[in-house]
Amino acid sequence: MKPEDLLVRCYARRRSPGHWYAVCIDLNLDAEADSLHDVKRSLDLAINGYLRTVIDGQNQASIAHLIRRPAPIKDRAFYYVAKFLNQVARLHRSYIAFKEAVPIHLAHNCA
């Protein structure tokens, strides 16, 4: 396993003042909140909860299939748009691309 296998790609965007939306494009999870900090925290909780459910589930054979559950193409494309905007216009903070670390302690049940 490579270190980058422990990261999932995400983006957040401000839909309106005080309303943020975030998506994890590797797990097809999303979250909404009032601030960038809160939406990232909510998405992190969703990622952790999903991975814990998958790993602790009874069907160990399906783990590999469930761990990588890509979002629709429009969300994956938007991630790269947000990543590009982050690189080109650092002042443009309405679109944020980021990576979340998958917690190592979740892997303890994997065989």
GROMACS .gro file of N, CA, C and O in nm:
model
  444
    1MET      N    1   0.085  -0.118   0.000
    1MET     CA    2   0.000   0.000   0.000
    1MET      C    3   0.089   0.124   0.000
    1MET      O    4   0.182   0.135   0.078
    2LYS      N    5   0.058   0.216  -0.087
    2LYS     CA    6   0.132   0.342  -0.097
    2LYS      C    7   0.063   0.448  -0.010
    2LYS      O    8  -0.058   0.443   0.012
    3PRO      N    9   0.141   0.547   0.039
    3PRO     CA   10   0.080   0.653   0.122
    3PRO      C   11  -0.037   0.724   0.054
    3PRO      O   12  -0.135   0.759   0.119
    4GLU      N   13  -0.029   0.744  -0.078
    4GLU     CA   14  -0.139   0.813  -0.146
    4GLU      C   15  -0.267   0.729  -0.149
    4GLU      O   16  -0.375   0.781  -0.175
    5ASP      N   17  -0.256   0.598  -0.121
    5ASP     CA   18  -0.376   0.514  -0.113
    5ASP      C   19  -0.457   0.546   0.012
    5ASP      O   20  -0.570   0.501   0.025
    6LEU      N   21  -0.397   0.621   0.105
    6LEU     CA   22  -0.466   0.656   0.229
    6LEU      C   23  -0.528   0.794   0.223
    6LEU      O   24  -0.567   0.850   0.325
    7LEU      N   25  -0.536   0.851   0.103
    7LEU     CA   26  -0.597   0.982   0.084
    7LEU      C   27  -0.717   0.970  -0.010
    7LEU      O   28  -0.715   0.890  -0.103
    8VAL      N   29  -0.819   1.047   0.018
    8VAL     CA   30  -0.933   1.055  -0.073
    8VAL      C   31  -0.943   1.199  -0.122
    8VAL      O   32  -0.912   1.293  -0.050
    9ARG      N   33  -0.983   1.215  -0.247
    9ARG     CA   34  -0.992   1.348  -0.308
    9ARG      C   35  -1.129   1.408  -0.283
    9ARG      O   36  -1.231   1.341  -0.298
   10CYS      N   37  -1.128   1.536  -0.246
   10CYS     CA   38  -1.252   1.606  -0.210
   10CYS      C   39  -1.249   1.748  -0.264
   10CYS      O   40  -1.143   1.801  -0.296
   11TYR      N   41  -1.366   1.808  -0.273
   11TYR     CA   42  -1.373   1.952  -0.301
   11TYR      C   43  -1.487   2.011  -0.221
   11TYR      O   44  -1.579   1.941  -0.179
   12ALA      N   45  -1.477   2.140  -0.199
   12ALA     CA   46  -1.584   2.215  -0.133
   12ALA      C   47  -1.609   2.340  -0.215
   12ALA      O   48  -1.517   2.394  -0.277
   13ARG      N   49  -1.732   2.382  -0.219
   13ARG     CA   50  -1.763   2.507  -0.289
   13ARG      C   51  -1.869   2.583  -0.211
   13ARG      O   52  -1.956   2.524  -0.147
   14ARG      N   53  -1.856   2.715  -0.220
   14ARG     CA   54  -1.954   2.802  -0.155
   14ARG      C   55  -2.068   2.821  -0.253
   14ARG      O   56  -2.050   2.872  -0.362
   15ARG      N   57  -2.186   2.777  -0.215
   15ARG     CA   58  -2.303   2.791  -0.303
   15ARG      C   59  -2.367   2.929  -0.288
   15ARG      O   60  -2.423   2.980  -0.382
   16SER      N   61  -2.359   2.982  -0.170
   16SER     CA   62  -2.410   3.117  -0.141
   16SER      C   63  -2.345   3.159  -0.008
   16SER      O   64  -2.286   3.075   0.059
   17PRO      N   65  -2.355   3.284   0.028
   17PRO     CA   66  -2.296   3.325   0.156
   17PRO      C   67  -2.351   3.239   0.270
   17PRO      O   68  -2.472   3.223   0.285
   18GLY      N   69  -2.262   3.179   0.345
   18GLY     CA   70  -2.304   3.097   0.458
   18GLY      C   71  -2.353   2.959   0.421
   18GLY      O   72  -2.413   2.892   0.505
   19HIS      N   73  -2.329   2.913   0.299
   19HIS     CA   74  -2.373   2.779   0.260
   19HIS      C   75  -2.264   2.712   0.177
   19HIS      O   76  -2.235   2.754   0.065
   20TRP      N   77  -2.203   2.607   0.233
   20TRP     CA   78  -2.097   2.532   0.168
   20TRP      C   79  -2.143   2.390   0.139
   20TRP      O   80  -2.221   2.333   0.215
   21TYR      N   81  -2.092   2.337   0.031
   21TYR     CA   82  -2.122   2.200  -0.014
   21TYR      C   83  -1.989   2.132  -0.043
   21TYR      O   84  -1.902   2.191  -0.108
   22ALA      N   85  -1.969   2.009   0.005
   22ALA     CA   86  -1.844   1.936  -0.018
   22ALA      C   87  -1.873   1.795  -0.067
   22ALA      O   88  -1.976   1.736  -0.031
   23VAL      N   89  -1.783   1.743  -0.149
   23VAL     CA   90  -1.797   1.609  -0.206
   23VAL      C   91  -1.665   1.535  -0.196
   23VAL      O   92  -1.559   1.593  -0.223
   24CYS      N   93  -1.671   1.409  -0.158
   24CYS     CA   94  -1.556   1.318  -0.167
   24CYS      C   95  -1.577   1.241  -0.297
   24CYS      O   96  -1.670   1.160  -0.307
   25ILE      N   97  -1.491   1.265  -0.396
   25ILE     CA   98  -1.513   1.204  -0.527
   25ILE      C   99  -1.471   1.058  -0.532
   25ILE      O  100  -1.510   0.986  -0.624
   26ASP      N  101  -1.393   1.012  -0.435
   26ASP     CA  102  -1.352   0.871  -0.434
   26ASP      C  103  -1.454   0.780  -0.368
   26ASP      O  104  -1.457   0.660  -0.395
   27LEU      N  105  -1.536   0.835  -0.281
   27LEU     CA  106  -1.635   0.755  -0.208
   27LEU      C  107  -1.779   0.796  -0.237
   27LEU      O  108  -1.871   0.738  -0.182
   28ASN      N  109  -1.798   0.899  -0.319
   28ASN     CA  110  -1.931   0.949  -0.354
   28ASN      C  111  -2.011   0.986  -0.229
   28ASN      O  112  -2.126   0.945  -0.211
   29LEU      N  113  -1.947   1.065  -0.144
   29LEU     CA  114  -2.011   1.116  -0.023
   29LEU      C  115  -2.015   1.267  -0.030
   29LEU      O  116  -1.928   1.329  -0.091
   30ASP      N  117  -2.116   1.328   0.033
   30ASP     CA  118  -2.123   1.474   0.034
   30ASP      C  119  -2.167   1.524   0.170
   30ASP      O  120  -2.211   1.447   0.256
   31ALA      N  121  -2.153   1.655   0.187
   31ALA     CA  122  -2.192   1.721   0.312
   31ALA      C  123  -2.227   1.866   0.283
   31ALA      O  124  -2.181   1.922   0.183
   32GLU      N  125  -2.307   1.925   0.368
   32GLU     CA  126  -2.342   2.067   0.359
   32GLU      C  127  -2.328   2.129   0.498
   32GLU      O  128  -2.355   2.064   0.598
   33ALA      N  129  -2.284   2.256   0.500
   33ALA     CA  130  -2.269   2.326   0.628
   33ALA      C  131  -2.260   2.476   0.603
   33ALA      O  132  -2.259   2.521   0.488
   34ASP      N  133  -2.249   2.552   0.712
   34ASP     CA  134  -2.249   2.698   0.705
   34ASP      C  135  -2.112   2.759   0.680
   34ASP      O  136  -2.103   2.878   0.647
   35SER      N  137  -2.004   2.682   0.697
   35SER     CA  138  -1.869   2.736   0.677
   35SER      C  139  -1.780   2.629   0.614
   35SER      O  140  -1.814   2.509   0.617
   36LEU      N  141  -1.668   2.673   0.560
   36LEU     CA  142  -1.573   2.578   0.502
   36LEU      C  143  -1.524   2.481   0.609
   36LEU      O  144  -1.520   2.360   0.586
   37HIS      N  145  -1.490   2.532   0.725
   37HIS     CA  146  -1.443   2.446   0.834
   37HIS      C  147  -1.547   2.340   0.870
   37HIS      O  148  -1.516   2.221   0.883
   38ASP      N  149  -1.672   2.382   0.884
   38ASP     CA  150  -1.778   2.289   0.923
   38ASP      C  151  -1.809   2.188   0.814
   38ASP      O  152  -1.837   2.071   0.844
   39VAL      N  153  -1.806   2.229   0.688
   39VAL     CA  154  -1.837   2.134   0.581
   39VAL      C  155  -1.725   2.031   0.568
   39VAL      O  156  -1.751   1.913   0.543
   40LYS      N  157  -1.600   2.072   0.588
   40LYS     CA  158  -1.491   1.976   0.584
   40LYS      C  159  -1.501   1.879   0.701
   40LYS      O  160  -1.477   1.759   0.686
   41ARG      N  161  -1.538   1.930   0.817
   41ARG     CA  162  -1.555   1.843   0.933
   41ARG      C  163  -1.670   1.745   0.912
   41ARG      O  164  -1.658   1.626   0.943
   42SER      N  165  -1.780   1.793   0.856
   42SER     CA  166  -1.895   1.704   0.829
   42SER      C  167  -1.859   1.597   0.727
   42SER      O  168  -1.898   1.481   0.742
   43LEU      N  169  -1.785   1.636   0.624
   43LEU     CA  170  -1.744   1.538   0.523
   43LEU      C  171  -1.648   1.437   0.585
   43LEU      O  172  -1.657   1.318   0.556
   44ASP      N  173  -1.558   1.483   0.670
   44ASP     CA  174  -1.466   1.392   0.737
   44ASP      C  175  -1.542   1.290   0.822
   44ASP      O  176  -1.511   1.171   0.821
   45LEU      N  177  -1.645   1.334   0.892
   45LEU     CA  178  -1.727   1.242   0.971
   45LEU      C  179  -1.799   1.142   0.882
   45LEU      O  180  -1.810   1.024   0.915
   46ALA      N  181  -1.848   1.188   0.766
   46ALA     CA  182  -1.916   1.098   0.672
   46ALA      C  183  -1.818   0.994   0.618
   46ALA      O  184  -1.852   0.875   0.607
   47ILE      N  185  -1.697   1.038   0.584
   47ILE     CA  186  -1.595   0.946   0.532
   47ILE      C  187  -1.560   0.841   0.637
   47ILE      O  188  -1.558   0.721   0.610
   48ASN      N  189  -1.534   0.887   0.759
   48ASN     CA  190  -1.500   0.793   0.867
   48ASN      C  191  -1.613   0.696   0.896
   48ASN      O  192  -1.589   0.576   0.914
   49GLY      N  193  -1.736   0.745   0.901
   49GLY     CA  194  -1.850   0.658   0.927
   49GLY      C  195  -1.870   0.556   0.817
   49GLY      O  196  -1.895   0.438   0.844
   50TYR      N  197  -1.857   0.600   0.692
   50TYR     CA  198  -1.873   0.507   0.580
   50TYR      C  199  -1.766   0.399   0.583
   50TYR      O  200  -1.796   0.279   0.572
   51LEU      N  201  -1.639   0.440   0.598
   51LEU     CA  202  -1.531   0.341   0.598
   51LEU      C  203  -1.542   0.245   0.716
   51LEU      O  204  -1.517   0.125   0.702
   52ARG      N  205  -1.580   0.297   0.831
   52ARG     CA  206  -1.597   0.209   0.948
   52ARG      C  207  -1.707   0.106   0.923
   52ARG      O  208  -1.692  -0.012   0.953
   53THR      N  209  -1.817   0.149   0.862
   53THR     CA  210  -1.927   0.058   0.832
   53THR      C  211  -1.883  -0.049   0.733
   53THR      O  212  -1.913  -0.167   0.750
   54VAL      N  213  -1.812  -0.008   0.629
   54VAL     CA  214  -1.765  -0.103   0.528
   54VAL      C  215  -1.669  -0.204   0.589
   54VAL      O  216  -1.682  -0.325   0.570
   55ILE      N  217  -1.571  -0.154   0.664
   55ILE     CA  218  -1.467  -0.242   0.718
   55ILE      C  219  -1.522  -0.334   0.827
   55ILE      O  220  -1.483  -0.450   0.836
   56ASP      N  221  -1.614  -0.284   0.907
   56ASP     CA  222  -1.671  -0.365   1.015
   56ASP      C  223  -1.786  -0.454   0.968
   56ASP      O  224  -1.839  -0.531   1.047
   57GLY      N  225  -1.823  -0.443   0.840
   57GLY     CA  226  -1.935  -0.519   0.787
   57GLY      C  227  -1.908  -0.669   0.783
   57GLY      O  228  -1.794  -0.715   0.798
   58GLN      N  229  -2.011  -0.744   0.762
   58GLN     CA  230  -2.002  -0.890   0.762
   58GLN      C  231  -1.945  -0.946   0.632
   58GLN      O  232  -1.889  -1.054   0.630
   59ASN      N  233  -1.962  -0.873   0.522
   59ASN     CA  234  -1.920  -0.925   0.392
   59ASN      C  235  -1.780  -0.875   0.358
   59ASN      O  236  -1.762  -0.778   0.286
   60GLN      N  237  -1.679  -0.943   0.409
   60GLN     CA  238  -1.540  -0.904   0.388
   60GLN      C  239  -1.501  -0.908   0.241
   60GLN      O  240  -1.414  -0.834   0.197
   61ALA      N  241  -1.564  -0.992   0.163
   61ALA     CA  242  -1.531  -1.004   0.020
   61ALA      C  243  -1.568  -0.878  -0.057
   61ALA      O  244  -1.510  -0.850  -0.163
   62SER      N  245  -1.661  -0.799  -0.008
   62SER     CA  246  -1.707  -0.681  -0.081
   62SER      C  247  -1.631  -0.553  -0.042
   62SER      O  248  -1.655  -0.448  -0.100
   63ILE      N  249  -1.538  -0.562   0.052
   63ILE     CA  250  -1.468  -0.442   0.099
   63ILE      C  251  -1.399  -0.369  -0.015
   63ILE      O  252  -1.414  -0.248  -0.030
   64ALA      N  253  -1.322  -0.440  -0.096
   64ALA     CA  254  -1.248  -0.374  -0.205
   64ALA      C  255  -1.342  -0.301  -0.299
   64ALA      O  256  -1.312  -0.190  -0.343
   65HIS      N  257  -1.456  -0.359  -0.328
   65HIS     CA  258  -1.554  -0.295  -0.417
   65HIS      C  259  -1.616  -0.172  -0.351
   65HIS      O  260  -1.639  -0.071  -0.417
   66LEU      N  261  -1.643  -0.178  -0.223
   66LEU     CA  262  -1.709  -0.068  -0.155
   66LEU      C  263  -1.615   0.046  -0.119
   66LEU      O  264  -1.658   0.160  -0.105
   67ILE      N  265  -1.487   0.017  -0.102
   67ILE     CA  266  -1.391   0.122  -0.065
   67ILE      C  267  -1.378   0.223  -0.176
   67ILE      O  268  -1.369   0.343  -0.152
   68ARG      N  269  -1.370   0.180  -0.300
   68ARG     CA  270  -1.363   0.274  -0.413
   68ARG      C  271  -1.499   0.280  -0.478
   68ARG      O  272  -1.542   0.188  -0.546
   69ARG      N  273  -1.569   0.388  -0.453
   69ARG     CA  274  -1.705   0.408  -0.502
   69ARG      C  275  -1.709   0.548  -0.563
   69ARG      O  276  -1.754   0.644  -0.500
   70PRO      N  277  -1.659   0.562  -0.688
   70PRO     CA  278  -1.642   0.696  -0.745
   70PRO      C  279  -1.774   0.772  -0.763
   70PRO      O  280  -1.878   0.714  -0.792
   71ALA      N  281  -1.762   0.901  -0.745
   71ALA     CA  282  -1.875   0.992  -0.766
   71ALA      C  283  -1.904   1.002  -0.916
   71ALA      O  284  -1.820   0.964  -0.999
   72PRO      N  285  -2.019   1.056  -0.952
   72PRO     CA  286  -2.050   1.077  -1.095
   72PRO      C  287  -1.944   1.164  -1.163
   72PRO      O  288  -1.876   1.244  -1.097
   73ILE      N  289  -1.933   1.151  -1.292
   73ILE     CA  290  -1.830   1.220  -1.370
   73ILE      C  291  -1.835   1.372  -1.350
   73ILE      O  292  -1.732   1.436  -1.344
   74LYS      N  293  -1.954   1.429  -1.334
   74LYS     CA  294  -1.963   1.574  -1.316
   74LYS      C  295  -1.895   1.618  -1.187
   74LYS      O  296  -1.830   1.722  -1.182
   75ASP      N  297  -1.906   1.538  -1.081
   75ASP     CA  298  -1.840   1.572  -0.955
   75ASP      C  299  -1.689   1.553  -0.965
   75ASP      O  300  -1.612   1.632  -0.912
   76ARG      N  301  -1.646   1.448  -1.036
   76ARG     CA  302  -1.502   1.426  -1.053
   76ARG      C  303  -1.443   1.538  -1.138
   76ARG      O  304  -1.334   1.588  -1.109
   77ALA      N  305  -1.515   1.581  -1.242
   77ALA     CA  306  -1.466   1.691  -1.325
   77ALA      C  307  -1.460   1.820  -1.244
   77ALA      O  308  -1.363   1.897  -1.256
   78PHE      N  309  -1.559   1.843  -1.159
   78PHE     CA  310  -1.560   1.965  -1.079
   78PHE      C  311  -1.442   1.968  -0.982
   78PHE      O  312  -1.387   2.074  -0.953
   79TYR      N  313  -1.402   1.852  -0.931
   79TYR     CA  314  -1.284   1.846  -0.843
   79TYR      C  315  -1.162   1.904  -0.915
   79TYR      O  316  -1.088   1.983  -0.859
   80TYR      N  317  -1.143   1.864  -1.040
   80TYR     CA  318  -1.026   1.911  -1.114
   80TYR      C  319  -1.039   2.059  -1.151
   80TYR      O  320  -0.939   2.130  -1.157
   81VAL      N  321  -1.161   2.107  -1.173
   81VAL     CA  322  -1.182   2.251  -1.194
   81VAL      C  323  -1.144   2.326  -1.066
   81VAL      O  324  -1.072   2.427  -1.071
   82ALA      N  325  -1.189   2.277  -0.952
   82ALA     CA  326  -1.156   2.342  -0.824
   82ALA      C  327  -1.005   2.338  -0.800
   82ALA      O  328  -0.946   2.437  -0.756
   83LYS      N  329  -0.943   2.226  -0.829
   83LYS     CA  330  -0.798   2.214  -0.811
   83LYS      C  331  -0.725   2.313  -0.901
   83LYS      O  332  -0.630   2.379  -0.858
   84PHE      N  333  -0.771   2.326  -1.025
   84PHE     CA  334  -0.711   2.422  -1.118
   84PHE      C  335  -0.728   2.565  -1.067
   84PHE      O  336  -0.634   2.643  -1.066
   85LEU      N  337  -0.849   2.598  -1.024
   85LEU     CA  338  -0.874   2.733  -0.973
   85LEU      C  339  -0.789   2.763  -0.850
   85LEU      O  340  -0.743   2.875  -0.831
   86ASN      N  341  -0.766   2.662  -0.766
   86ASN     CA  342  -0.679   2.680  -0.650
   86ASN      C  343  -0.538   2.715  -0.692
   86ASN      O  344  -0.471   2.797  -0.629
   87GLN      N  345  -0.491   2.654  -0.799
   87GLN     CA  346  -0.355   2.678  -0.846
   87GLN      C  347  -0.342   2.814  -0.916
   87GLN      O  348  -0.244   2.884  -0.900
   88VAL      N  349  -0.441   2.850  -0.996
   88VAL     CA  350  -0.434   2.971  -1.078
   88VAL      C  351  -0.467   3.097  -0.997
   88VAL      O  352  -0.400   3.198  -1.007
   89ALA      N  353  -0.572   3.088  -0.920
   89ALA     CA  354  -0.620   3.207  -0.848
   89ALA      C  355  -0.632   3.175  -0.700
   89ALA      O  356  -0.738   3.139  -0.652
   90ARG      N  357  -0.524   3.188  -0.629
   90ARG     CA  358  -0.523   3.157  -0.485
   90ARG      C  359  -0.623   3.241  -0.407
   90ARG      O  360  -0.667   3.202  -0.300
   91LEU      N  361  -0.661   3.354  -0.460
   91LEU     CA  362  -0.756   3.441  -0.389
   91LEU      C  363  -0.900   3.395  -0.407
   91LEU      O  364  -0.987   3.437  -0.334
   92HIS      N  365  -0.924   3.310  -0.504
   92HIS     CA  366  -1.060   3.263  -0.531
   92HIS      C  367  -1.092   3.150  -0.434
   92HIS      O  368  -1.055   3.036  -0.455
   93ARG      N  369  -1.158   3.182  -0.324
   93ARG     CA  370  -1.182   3.085  -0.218
   93ARG      C  371  -1.324   3.029  -0.218
   93ARG      O  372  -1.368   2.975  -0.119
   94SER      N  373  -1.392   3.037  -0.332
   94SER     CA  374  -1.525   2.978  -0.339
   94SER      C  375  -1.519   2.831  -0.382
   94SER      O  376  -1.617   2.760  -0.370
   95TYR      N  377  -1.405   2.788  -0.432
   95TYR     CA  378  -1.385   2.649  -0.476
   95TYR      C  379  -1.256   2.599  -0.414
   95TYR      O  380  -1.149   2.656  -0.438
   96ILE      N  381  -1.263   2.494  -0.336
   96ILE     CA  382  -1.148   2.442  -0.265
   96ILE      C  383  -1.133   2.293  -0.297
   96ILE      O  384  -1.226   2.216  -0.272
   97ALA      N  385  -1.019   2.252  -0.352
   97ALA     CA  386  -0.989   2.110  -0.369
   97ALA      C  387  -0.896   2.070  -0.255
   97ALA      O  388  -0.804   2.142  -0.220
   98PHE      N  389  -0.921   1.953  -0.197
   98PHE     CA  390  -0.837   1.908  -0.087
   98PHE      C  391  -0.840   1.756  -0.080
   98PHE      O  392  -0.921   1.691  -0.145
   99LYS      N  393  -0.748   1.702  -0.003
   99LYS     CA  394  -0.743   1.558   0.019
   99LYS      C  395  -0.760   1.532   0.167
   99LYS      O  396  -0.710   1.607   0.251
  100GLU      N  397  -0.834   1.428   0.198
  100GLU     CA  398  -0.857   1.388   0.337
  100GLU      C  399  -0.781   1.258   0.362
  100GLU      O  400  -0.782   1.168   0.278
  101ALA      N  401  -0.716   1.248   0.474
  101ALA     CA  402  -0.646   1.125   0.511
  101ALA      C  403  -0.746   1.023   0.563
  101ALA      O  404  -0.837   1.057   0.639
  102VAL      N  405  -0.730   0.900   0.519
  102VAL     CA  406  -0.810   0.790   0.571
  102VAL      C  407  -0.744   0.748   0.702
  102VAL      O  408  -0.624   0.721   0.705
  103PRO      N  409  -0.818   0.746   0.811
  103PRO     CA  410  -0.757   0.715   0.940
  103PRO      C  411  -0.698   0.573   0.942
  103PRO      O  412  -0.764   0.478   0.904
  104ILE      N  413  -0.575   0.562   0.987
  104ILE     CA  414  -0.505   0.436   0.992
  104ILE      C  415  -0.577   0.336   1.084
  104ILE      O  416  -0.584   0.219   1.054
  105HIS      N  417  -0.633   0.384   1.193
  105HIS     CA  418  -0.697   0.292   1.290
  105HIS      C  419  -0.814   0.217   1.228
  105HIS      O  420  -0.855   0.114   1.280
  106LEU      N  421  -0.869   0.263   1.116
  106LEU     CA  422  -0.977   0.189   1.052
  106LEU      C  423  -0.926   0.061   0.989
  106LEU      O  424  -1.001  -0.033   0.969
  107ALA      N  425  -0.799   0.055   0.956
  107ALA     CA  426  -0.744  -0.059   0.885
  107ALA      C  427  -0.714  -0.179   0.978
  107ALA      O  428  -0.677  -0.284   0.929
  108HIS      N  429  -0.735  -0.166   1.106
  108HIS     CA  430  -0.697  -0.273   1.197
  108HIS      C  431  -0.775  -0.402   1.176
  108HIS      O  432  -0.728  -0.508   1.209
  109ASN      N  433  -0.895  -0.396   1.119
  109ASN     CA  434  -0.976  -0.517   1.099
  109ASN      C  435  -0.951  -0.583   0.965
  109ASN      O  436  -1.006  -0.689   0.938
  110CYS      N  437  -0.872  -0.521   0.879
  110CYS     CA  438  -0.848  -0.577   0.747
  110CYS      C  439  -0.752  -0.695   0.755
  110CYS      O  440  -0.655  -0.691   0.827
  111ALA      N  441  -0.783  -0.795   0.678
  111ALA     CA  442  -0.694  -0.914   0.676
  111ALA      C  443  -0.593  -0.901   0.565
  111ALA      O  444  -0.608  -0.837   0.470
   0.00000   0.00000   0.00000
